[in-house]
Amino acid sequence: MDIPDGTRAEERAHSEQLIRSTLAGDNKSYDELVRLHQRFVFNLCYRLLGDYDEANDCAQDVFIAVYKSLKNFRFESAFKTWLYRVTANTCKNRMRSLEYRFKTKKVRLDIKSEDGQRAKEIGDDRQSPSRELSRRELGRTIQTAIDHLPADQKLVVVLRDMEGRTYEEIVEITGYKLGTLKSKLSRARLKLRQALEGVI
Amino acid sequence: MECRDVKKLLSEYIDGVLAEGQVPVIKQHLVTCRDCKETYASMSRLIDAMSEMETVEEPADFAAAVRNRLERRPSFFERFRVLWSPPLIKVPMGVAAALVVAFAITQLPGPDRQPTRDLVVTDEMKLSEETRAPAEGRREKKGDLEKETPAKPEPPPPDEKLESVVAGDAADRPPVSDYSEKQPDKTEPPVVAVGETDTDGTAVDSSTRGGRGSEVQIEIPPDTAAKIQPPDSSALLRQPEPTPAAPAAATEPVEVDDLLRITRALDRAGGTIVITEENPGGEPGYLIARLAADSIYTLVHLLGEETELIMAHDLGAFGLAAESPAEEKTMVQSNRARTTTAAEGSRTGTNAVERSRAATDSIFVRIRVK
């Protein structure tokens, strides 16, 4: 998932050019900016929310919010880092909303089934990751385990282990101190390992 | 290092961000501890598995959907969707509840709380205004009540019984609307409340006739204020010395709307006004009223916190012991139905106030607007 530095620099320069064009009134430039980053924004939303439709709505909200605040972007940091930050905050707000909490009713991972085995059928939502990724049993189980993490731990583990962000980038995105980040990441990984015992 | 501490550091050890001094310790521990070694292995597999998870494809029309949302106006429900979002400013539940209760207490009208600004001016109230501001040239403080008063309303219908209460020539009194804008005539005595009188002009407690809201009819001699000495002139009843620059004509009793509020509260609590005091220099005055002891809580509730209220068993506590038959008459006129008349009291040599206290469980309250 790591992107070569040269590619990153090109991507950053391209994004900034699109931003300037958008600010100059070119709407097509913003459409291109959306297409350039929509994949990773959508996936981050999906990893954090665990629901395809929720991820779709939330990712659209992210680009709406970015468009409205684009004039405040100061080109001092990478646009992608800023986009990560907006996405993380939008997802956190969505996770705290009543609408989301009513919608996501899940079975706990640590509940043993009747035969004594750990319950593997976790999500019962019609748009859960299990439906979208039914052929990828392991990925589905991991995703469901991630869904049960606290929001802050979920964010750091997704950014680090799925998005491949460095510690410094995560600190910039989340605003956590480095020690706090390490602690949250360690707790998240230990919880996931415990929840996925026998699967991994 | 214990296993619990080692497991906490395994995440950093795997990422290669562990402090150099701790790396050999972890390595050595993993060689000797089977459980921690298994934890290390499974965590490494988990991280590898997460990094290899395939990305999810977004809908094909994702960018178009974003463009559509940017160009169309938000729907009704989208505009109110913010209500479902977490608030930006979080207020503790206890504080929020206290604010709601405080708002309800102070703002919402209750059955016992009557607004003072939206008064319905009845004939009785008009008469009260007349009797409190009777003279030509008097000017009240500017307030909403005066602003809402019509410029030139019709004068109240003549009432011989009523007019006999008011000292002075009723024909000389201006219309009601002029009263609030005129300065009091210091030659006229202040008169508290109104009501029916006997044909000879003597005030009578009309409660004995089944009337309500008009049982107080007291004429206060103009020199009453000078005779009354409060027990503590600095604490509750300030009577600044009138200065040459502040002539006696500028004296103000309590505000009209406050007086209305107080008299209404007294009326509802079954109390009667015994005496009123105006202070020179525009200071708020006070009322002394009498009511049943068990009605004091009702009165306190009706008056609210804006009004200072002091209770006593007799007028002597307020420095108002009867010193002359005329003053005694003034004090007890409102209690005539329950006590003997002042004149009778004087004849028998019994203090009317003491008799009234003995006859009923009434108390006296001094009410002052803060």
Coordinates of N, CA, C and O in Angstrom, one line a residue, chain A residues 51-182:
Chain A
D51 N -20.1 -0.3 6.9 CA -21.4 -0.4 6.2 C -21.2 0.3 4.9 O -20.8 1.4 4.8
Y52 N -21.6 -0.4 3.8 CA -21.3 0.1 2.5 C -22.1 1.4 2.2 O -21.6 2.4 1.8
D53 N -23.4 1.4 2.5 CA -24.2 2.6 2.3 C -23.8 3.7 3.2 O -23.8 4.9 2.8
E54 N -23.5 3.4 4.4 CA -23.1 4.4 5.3 C -21.8 5.0 4.8 O -21.6 6.3 4.9
A55 N -20.9 4.2 4.3 CA -19.6 4.6 3.8 C -19.9 5.5 2.6 O -19.2 6.6 2.4
N56 N -20.8 5.2 1.7 CA -21.1 6.0 0.5 C -21.6 7.4 0.9 O -21.2 8.4 0.4
D57 N -22.6 7.4 1.9 CA -23.1 8.7 2.3 C -22.0 9.5 3.0 O -21.9 10.7 2.7
C58 N -21.2 8.9 3.8 CA -20.2 9.6 4.6 C -19.1 10.1 3.6 O -18.7 11.2 3.8
A59 N -18.7 9.3 2.7 CA -17.7 9.8 1.7 C -18.2 11.0 0.9 O -17.4 11.9 0.6
Q60 N -19.5 10.9 0.5 CA -20.0 12.1 -0.1 C -20.0 13.3 0.8 O -19.7 14.5 0.3
D61 N -20.4 13.1 2.0 CA -20.3 14.2 3.0 C -18.9 14.8 3.1 O -18.7 16.0 3.3
V62 N -17.9 13.9 3.0 CA -16.5 14.4 3.1 C -16.2 15.3 2.0 O -15.7 16.4 2.2
F63 N -16.6 14.9 0.8 CA -16.3 15.8 -0.4 C -17.1 17.1 -0.4 O -16.7 18.1 -0.9
I64 N -18.3 17.0 0.1 CA -19.1 18.2 0.3 C -18.4 19.2 1.2 O -18.3 20.4 1.0
A65 N -18.0 18.6 2.4 CA -17.4 19.5 3.4 C -16.1 20.0 2.9 O -15.7 21.2 3.1
V66 N -15.3 19.2 2.2 CA -14.0 19.7 1.6 C -14.3 20.8 0.6 O -13.6 21.8 0.6
Y67 N -15.3 20.7 -0.2 CA -15.6 21.7 -1.2 C -15.9 23.0 -0.5 O -15.5 24.1 -1.0
K68 N -16.7 22.9 0.5 CA -17.2 24.2 1.2 C -16.0 24.8 2.0 O -16.0 26.1 2.2
S69 N -15.0 24.1 2.4 CA -13.9 24.7 3.1 C -12.6 24.7 2.3 O -11.5 24.9 2.9
L70 N -12.7 24.5 1.1 CA -11.5 24.5 0.2 C -10.8 25.8 0.3 O -9.5 25.8 0.2
K71 N -11.5 26.9 0.4 CA -10.8 28.2 0.4 C -10.0 28.4 1.7 O -9.1 29.2 1.7
N72 N -10.2 27.5 2.7 CA -9.4 27.6 3.9 C -8.1 26.8 3.8 O -7.3 26.8 4.8
F73 N -8.0 26.0 2.8 CA -6.8 25.1 2.6 C -5.6 26.0 2.3 O -5.6 26.8 1.4
R74 N -4.5 25.9 3.1 CA -3.4 26.8 3.0 C -2.2 26.2 2.3 O -1.1 26.9 2.3
F75 N -2.3 25.0 1.7 CA -1.2 24.4 0.9 C 0.0 24.2 1.8 O 1.1 24.1 1.2
E76 N -0.1 24.3 3.1 CA 1.1 24.0 3.9 C 1.3 22.5 4.2 O 2.5 22.1 4.3
S77 N 0.3 21.8 4.2 CA 0.4 20.4 4.4 C -0.2 19.7 3.1 O -0.8 20.3 2.3
A78 N 0.1 18.4 3.1 CA -0.4 17.7 1.9 C -1.9 17.6 1.9 O -2.5 17.5 3.0
F79 N -2.5 17.8 0.7 CA -3.9 17.8 0.6 C -4.5 16.4 1.1 O -5.5 16.3 1.8
K80 N -3.7 15.4 0.9 CA -4.2 14.0 1.2 C -4.3 13.9 2.8 O -5.2 13.3 3.3
T81 N -3.3 14.5 3.4 CA -3.3 14.4 4.9 C -4.5 15.2 5.4 O -5.2 14.8 6.3
W82 N -4.8 16.4 4.8 CA -6.0 17.1 5.2 C -7.2 16.3 4.9 O -8.2 16.3 5.7
L83 N -7.2 15.6 3.8 CA -8.4 14.8 3.4 C -8.6 13.7 4.4 O -9.7 13.3 4.8
Y84 N -7.5 13.1 4.8 CA -7.6 12.0 5.8 C -8.2 12.6 7.1 O -9.1 12.0 7.7
R85 N -7.8 13.8 7.5 CA -8.3 14.4 8.7 C -9.8 14.7 8.6 O -10.6 14.4 9.5
V86 N -10.2 15.2 7.5 CA -11.6 15.5 7.3 C -12.4 14.2 7.3 O -13.5 14.1 7.9
T87 N -11.9 13.2 6.7 CA -12.6 11.9 6.6 C -12.7 11.3 8.0 O -13.8 10.8 8.4
A88 N -11.6 11.3 8.7 CA -11.7 10.7 10.1 C -12.7 11.5 11.0 O -13.5 10.8 11.7
N89 N -12.7 12.8 10.9 CA -13.6 13.5 11.7 C -15.1 13.3 11.3 O -16.0 13.2 12.1
T90 N -15.3 13.3 10.0 CA -16.7 13.0 9.5 C -17.2 11.6 9.9 O -18.3 11.5 10.4
C91 N -16.3 10.7 9.9 CA -16.7 9.3 10.3 C -16.9 9.2 11.8 O -17.9 8.6 12.2
K92 N -16.1 9.9 12.5 CA -16.3 9.9 14.0 C -17.6 10.6 14.3 O -18.4 10.1 15.2
N93 N -18.0 11.6 13.7 CA -19.3 12.3 13.9 C -20.4 11.3 13.5 O -21.4 11.2 14.2
R94 N -20.2 10.6 12.4 CA -21.3 9.7 12.0 C -21.4 8.6 13.0 O -22.5 8.1 13.2
M95 N -20.3 8.1 13.5 CA -20.4 7.0 14.4 C -21.1 7.4 15.7 O -21.7 6.6 16.4
R96 N -21.0 8.7 16.0 CA -21.6 9.1 17.3 C -23.1 9.5 17.1 O -23.8 9.7 18.0
S97 N -23.5 9.6 15.8 CA -24.9 10.0 15.6 C -25.9 8.9 16.0 O -25.6 7.7 16.0
L98 N -27.0 9.3 16.4 CA -28.1 8.4 16.8 C -28.5 7.5 15.6 O -28.7 6.3 15.8
E99 N -28.5 8.1 14.5 CA -28.9 7.4 13.3 C -28.1 6.2 13.0 O -28.5 5.1 12.8
Y100 N -26.7 6.4 13.2 CA -25.8 5.3 12.9 C -25.9 4.3 14.0 O -25.9 3.1 13.8
R101 N -26.1 4.7 15.3 CA -26.1 3.8 16.3 C -27.3 2.9 16.3 O -27.4 1.8 16.7
F102 N -28.5 3.5 15.8 CA -29.7 2.7 15.7 C -29.5 1.7 14.6 O -30.1 0.6 14.6
K103 N -28.8 2.1 13.6 CA -28.7 1.2 12.4 C -27.8 0.0 12.6 O -28.0 -1.0 12.0
T104 N -26.8 0.2 13.3 CA -25.8 -0.8 13.4 C -26.0 -1.7 14.7 O -25.6 -1.3 15.8
K105 N -26.7 -2.7 14.5 CA -26.9 -3.7 15.6 C -26.1 -4.9 15.3 O -26.4 -5.6 14.3
K106 N -25.2 -5.2 16.1 CA -24.3 -6.3 15.8 C -24.2 -7.3 17.0 O -24.6 -7.0 18.1
V107 N -23.8 -8.5 16.7 CA -23.6 -9.5 17.7 C -22.2 -9.4 18.2 O -21.2 -9.2 17.4
R108 N -22.0 -9.5 19.5 CA -20.7 -9.3 20.0 C -19.8 -10.5 19.6 O -20.3 -11.7 19.6
L109 N -18.5 -10.2 19.5 CA -17.6 -11.3 19.1 C -17.3 -12.3 20.2 O -17.1 -13.4 19.9
D110 N -17.4 -11.8 21.4 CA -17.0 -12.7 22.5 C -18.1 -13.6 23.0 O -18.0 -14.2 24.0
I111 N -19.3 -13.6 22.3 CA -20.4 -14.4 22.7 C -20.2 -15.8 22.0 O -20.0 -15.9 20.8
K112 N -20.2 -16.8 22.9 CA -19.9 -18.2 22.3 C -21.2 -18.7 21.8 O -22.3 -18.5 22.3
S113 N -21.1 -19.4 20.7 CA -22.3 -20.0 20.1 C -22.7 -21.3 20.9 O -22.0 -21.7 21.8
E114 N -23.8 -22.0 20.5 CA -24.3 -23.1 21.2 C -23.3 -24.3 21.3 O -23.2 -25.0 22.3
D115 N -22.5 -24.4 20.2 CA -21.6 -25.5 20.2 C -20.2 -25.1 20.9 O -19.3 -25.9 20.7
G116 N -20.2 -24.0 21.5 CA -19.1 -23.7 22.3 C -18.0 -22.9 21.5 O -17.0 -22.4 22.0
Q117 N -18.2 -22.8 20.2 CA -17.3 -22.1 19.3 C -17.6 -20.6 19.4 O -18.8 -20.2 19.6
R118 N -16.6 -19.8 19.1 CA -16.8 -18.4 19.0 C -17.7 -18.0 17.9 O -17.5 -18.6 16.8
A119 N -18.7 -17.2 18.1 CA -19.6 -16.8 17.1 C -18.9 -16.1 15.9 O -18.1 -15.2 16.1
K120 N -19.1 -16.6 14.7 CA -18.4 -16.0 13.6 C -19.3 -15.2 12.7 O -18.9 -14.3 12.0
E121 N -20.6 -15.5 12.8 CA -21.6 -14.7 12.1 C -21.9 -13.5 13.0 O -22.7 -13.5 13.9
I122 N -21.3 -12.4 12.7 CA -21.3 -11.2 13.6 C -22.3 -10.2 13.1 O -23.2 -9.7 13.8
G123 N -22.1 -9.7 11.9 CA -23.0 -8.7 11.4 C -24.3 -9.2 10.9 O -24.3 -10.2 10.2
D124 N -25.4 -8.6 11.3 CA -26.7 -9.0 10.8 C -27.3 -7.9 10.0 O -28.5 -7.9 9.7
D125 N -26.6 -6.9 9.6 CA -27.1 -5.8 8.8 C -27.1 -6.2 7.3 O -26.3 -6.9 6.9
R126 N -28.2 -5.7 6.7 CA -28.3 -6.2 5.3 C -27.2 -5.6 4.4 O -26.9 -6.1 3.3
Q127 N -26.6 -4.5 4.8 CA -25.5 -3.9 4.0 C -24.2 -4.1 4.8 O -23.3 -3.2 4.7
S128 N -24.0 -5.1 5.5 CA -22.8 -5.3 6.3 C -21.7 -5.7 5.4 O -21.9 -6.1 4.2
P129 N -20.4 -5.6 5.8 CA -19.3 -6.0 5.0 C -19.4 -7.5 4.6 O -18.9 -7.9 3.6
S130 N -20.1 -8.3 5.4 CA -20.2 -9.7 5.1 C -20.9 -10.0 3.8 O -20.6 -10.9 3.1
R131 N -21.9 -9.1 3.5 CA -22.6 -9.3 2.3 C -21.8 -8.9 1.1 O -21.8 -9.5 0.0
E132 N -21.1 -7.8 1.2 CA -20.2 -7.2 0.2 C -19.0 -8.1 -0.1 O -18.5 -8.2 -1.2
L133 N -18.5 -8.7 0.9 CA -17.3 -9.5 0.8 C -17.5 -10.9 1.2 O -16.7 -11.4 2.0
S134 N -18.6 -11.5 0.8 CA -18.9 -12.8 1.2 C -17.8 -13.9 0.9 O -17.7 -14.8 1.6
R135 N -17.1 -13.6 -0.1 CA -16.1 -14.6 -0.5 C -14.8 -14.4 0.2 O -13.8 -15.2 0.0
R136 N -14.7 -13.4 0.9 CA -13.5 -13.2 1.7 C -13.7 -13.3 3.2 O -13.9 -12.3 3.9
E137 N -13.8 -14.5 3.6 CA -14.2 -14.8 5.0 C -13.3 -14.1 6.0 O -13.7 -13.5 6.9
L138 N -12.0 -14.2 5.7 CA -11.1 -13.6 6.7 C -11.2 -12.1 6.8 O -11.3 -11.5 7.9
G139 N -11.3 -11.5 5.6 CA -11.4 -10.0 5.6 C -12.7 -9.6 6.3 O -12.7 -8.6 7.0
R140 N -13.8 -10.3 6.1 CA -15.0 -10.0 6.7 C -15.0 -10.1 8.2 O -15.4 -9.2 8.9
T141 N -14.3 -11.2 8.7 CA -14.2 -11.3 10.1 C -13.4 -10.2 10.8 O -13.7 -9.7 11.8
I142 N -12.3 -9.9 10.1 CA -11.4 -8.8 10.6 C -12.2 -7.5 10.6 O -12.1 -6.8 11.6
Q143 N -12.9 -7.3 9.6 CA -13.6 -6.0 9.5 C -14.7 -5.9 10.6 O -14.9 -4.9 11.3
T144 N -15.3 -7.1 10.9 CA -16.3 -7.1 11.9 C -15.7 -6.8 13.3 O -16.3 -6.2 14.2
A145 N -14.5 -7.4 13.5 CA -13.8 -7.2 14.7 C -13.4 -5.8 14.9 O -13.5 -5.2 16.0
I146 N -13.0 -5.2 13.8 CA -12.7 -3.7 13.8 C -13.9 -2.9 14.2 O -13.8 -1.9 14.9
D147 N -15.0 -3.3 13.7 CA -16.3 -2.5 14.0 C -16.5 -2.4 15.5 O -17.2 -1.5 15.9
H148 N -16.1 -3.4 16.2 CA -16.4 -3.4 17.6 C -15.4 -2.7 18.5 O -15.5 -2.6 19.7
L149 N -14.4 -2.1 17.8 CA -13.4 -1.4 18.6 C -13.9 0.0 18.9 O -14.8 0.5 18.2
P150 N -13.4 0.6 20.0 CA -13.8 2.0 20.2 C -13.3 2.9 19.0 O -12.4 2.5 18.3
A151 N -14.0 4.0 18.8 CA -13.8 4.8 17.6 C -12.3 5.2 17.5 O -11.8 5.2 16.4
D152 N -11.7 5.7 18.6 CA -10.3 6.2 18.5 C -9.4 5.0 18.2 O -8.4 5.2 17.3
Q153 N -9.6 3.9 18.8 CA -8.7 2.7 18.4 C -8.9 2.2 17.0 O -8.0 1.8 16.3
K154 N -10.2 2.3 16.6 CA -10.5 1.9 15.2 C -9.8 2.8 14.2 O -9.2 2.3 13.2
L155 N -9.8 4.1 14.5 CA -9.2 5.0 13.6 C -7.7 4.8 13.4 O -7.2 4.7 12.3
V156 N -7.0 4.6 14.5 CA -5.6 4.4 14.4 C -5.2 3.1 13.8 O -4.2 3.0 13.0
V157 N -5.9 2.1 14.1 CA -5.6 0.8 13.5 C -5.9 0.7 12.0 O -5.1 0.1 11.2
V158 N -6.9 1.4 11.6 CA -7.2 1.4 10.2 C -6.2 2.3 9.4 O -5.7 1.9 8.4
L159 N -5.8 3.4 10.0 CA -4.8 4.3 9.4 C -3.5 3.6 9.3 O -2.8 3.7 8.3
R160 N -3.1 2.9 10.3 CA -1.8 2.3 10.4 C -1.8 1.0 9.6 O -0.9 0.8 8.7
D161 N -2.7 0.1 9.8 CA -2.5 -1.3 9.3 C -3.2 -1.5 8.0 O -2.9 -2.4 7.2
M162 N -4.2 -0.6 7.7 CA -4.9 -0.8 6.4 C -4.5 0.3 5.4 O -4.3 0.0 4.2
E163 N -4.4 1.5 5.9 CA -4.0 2.6 5.0 C -2.5 2.7 4.9 O -2.0 3.4 4.0
G164 N -1.8 2.1 5.8 CA -0.3 2.1 5.8 C 0.3 3.5 6.1 O 1.4 3.8 5.7
R165 N -0.4 4.3 6.8 CA 0.1 5.6 7.2 C 1.2 5.4 8.2 O 1.2 4.5 9.1
T166 N 2.2 6.3 8.2 CA 3.3 6.3 9.2 C 2.8 6.9 10.5 O 1.7 7.6 10.6
Y167 N 3.5 6.7 11.5 CA 3.2 7.3 12.8 C 3.1 8.8 12.8 O 2.2 9.4 13.3
E168 N 4.0 9.4 12.1 CA 4.0 10.9 12.0 C 2.7 11.3 11.2 O 2.1 12.3 11.6
E169 N 2.4 10.6 10.2 CA 1.2 11.0 9.5 C -0.1 10.9 10.3 O -1.0 11.7 10.3
I170 N -0.1 9.8 11.1 CA -1.3 9.6 11.9 C -1.4 10.6 13.0 O -2.5 11.1 13.4
V171 N -0.2 11.0 13.5 CA -0.2 12.1 14.5 C -0.8 13.4 13.9 O -1.6 14.1 14.5
E172 N -0.4 13.6 12.6 CA -0.9 14.8 12.0 C -2.3 14.7 11.7 O -3.1 15.7 11.8
I173 N -2.8 13.6 11.3 CA -4.2 13.4 11.0 C -5.1 13.5 12.2 O -6.1 14.2 12.2
T174 N -4.7 12.7 13.2 CA -5.6 12.6 14.4 C -5.4 13.7 15.5 O -6.3 14.0 16.2
G175 N -4.2 14.2 15.5 CA -3.9 15.2 16.5 C -3.4 14.6 17.8 O -3.2 15.3 18.8
Y176 N -3.3 13.2 17.8 CA -2.8 12.6 19.1 C -1.3 12.8 19.2 O -0.6 13.0 18.2
K177 N -0.9 12.7 20.5 CA 0.5 12.7 20.7 C 1.1 11.3 20.4 O 0.3 10.4 20.3
L178 N 2.4 11.3 20.1 CA 3.0 10.0 19.7 C 2.8 8.9 20.7 O 2.5 7.8 20.3
G179 N 3.0 9.2 22.0 CA 2.8 8.2 23.0 C 1.4 7.7 23.1 O 1.1 6.5 23.2
T180 N 0.4 8.7 22.9 CA -1.0 8.3 22.9 C -1.3 7.4 21.7 O -2.0 6.4 21.9
L181 N -0.8 7.8 20.6 CA -1.0 6.9 19.4 C -0.5 5.5 19.6 O -1.2 4.5 19.3
K182 N 0.7 5.4 20.1 CA 1.3 4.0 20.3 C 0.5 3.2 21.3 O 0.2 2.0 21.1

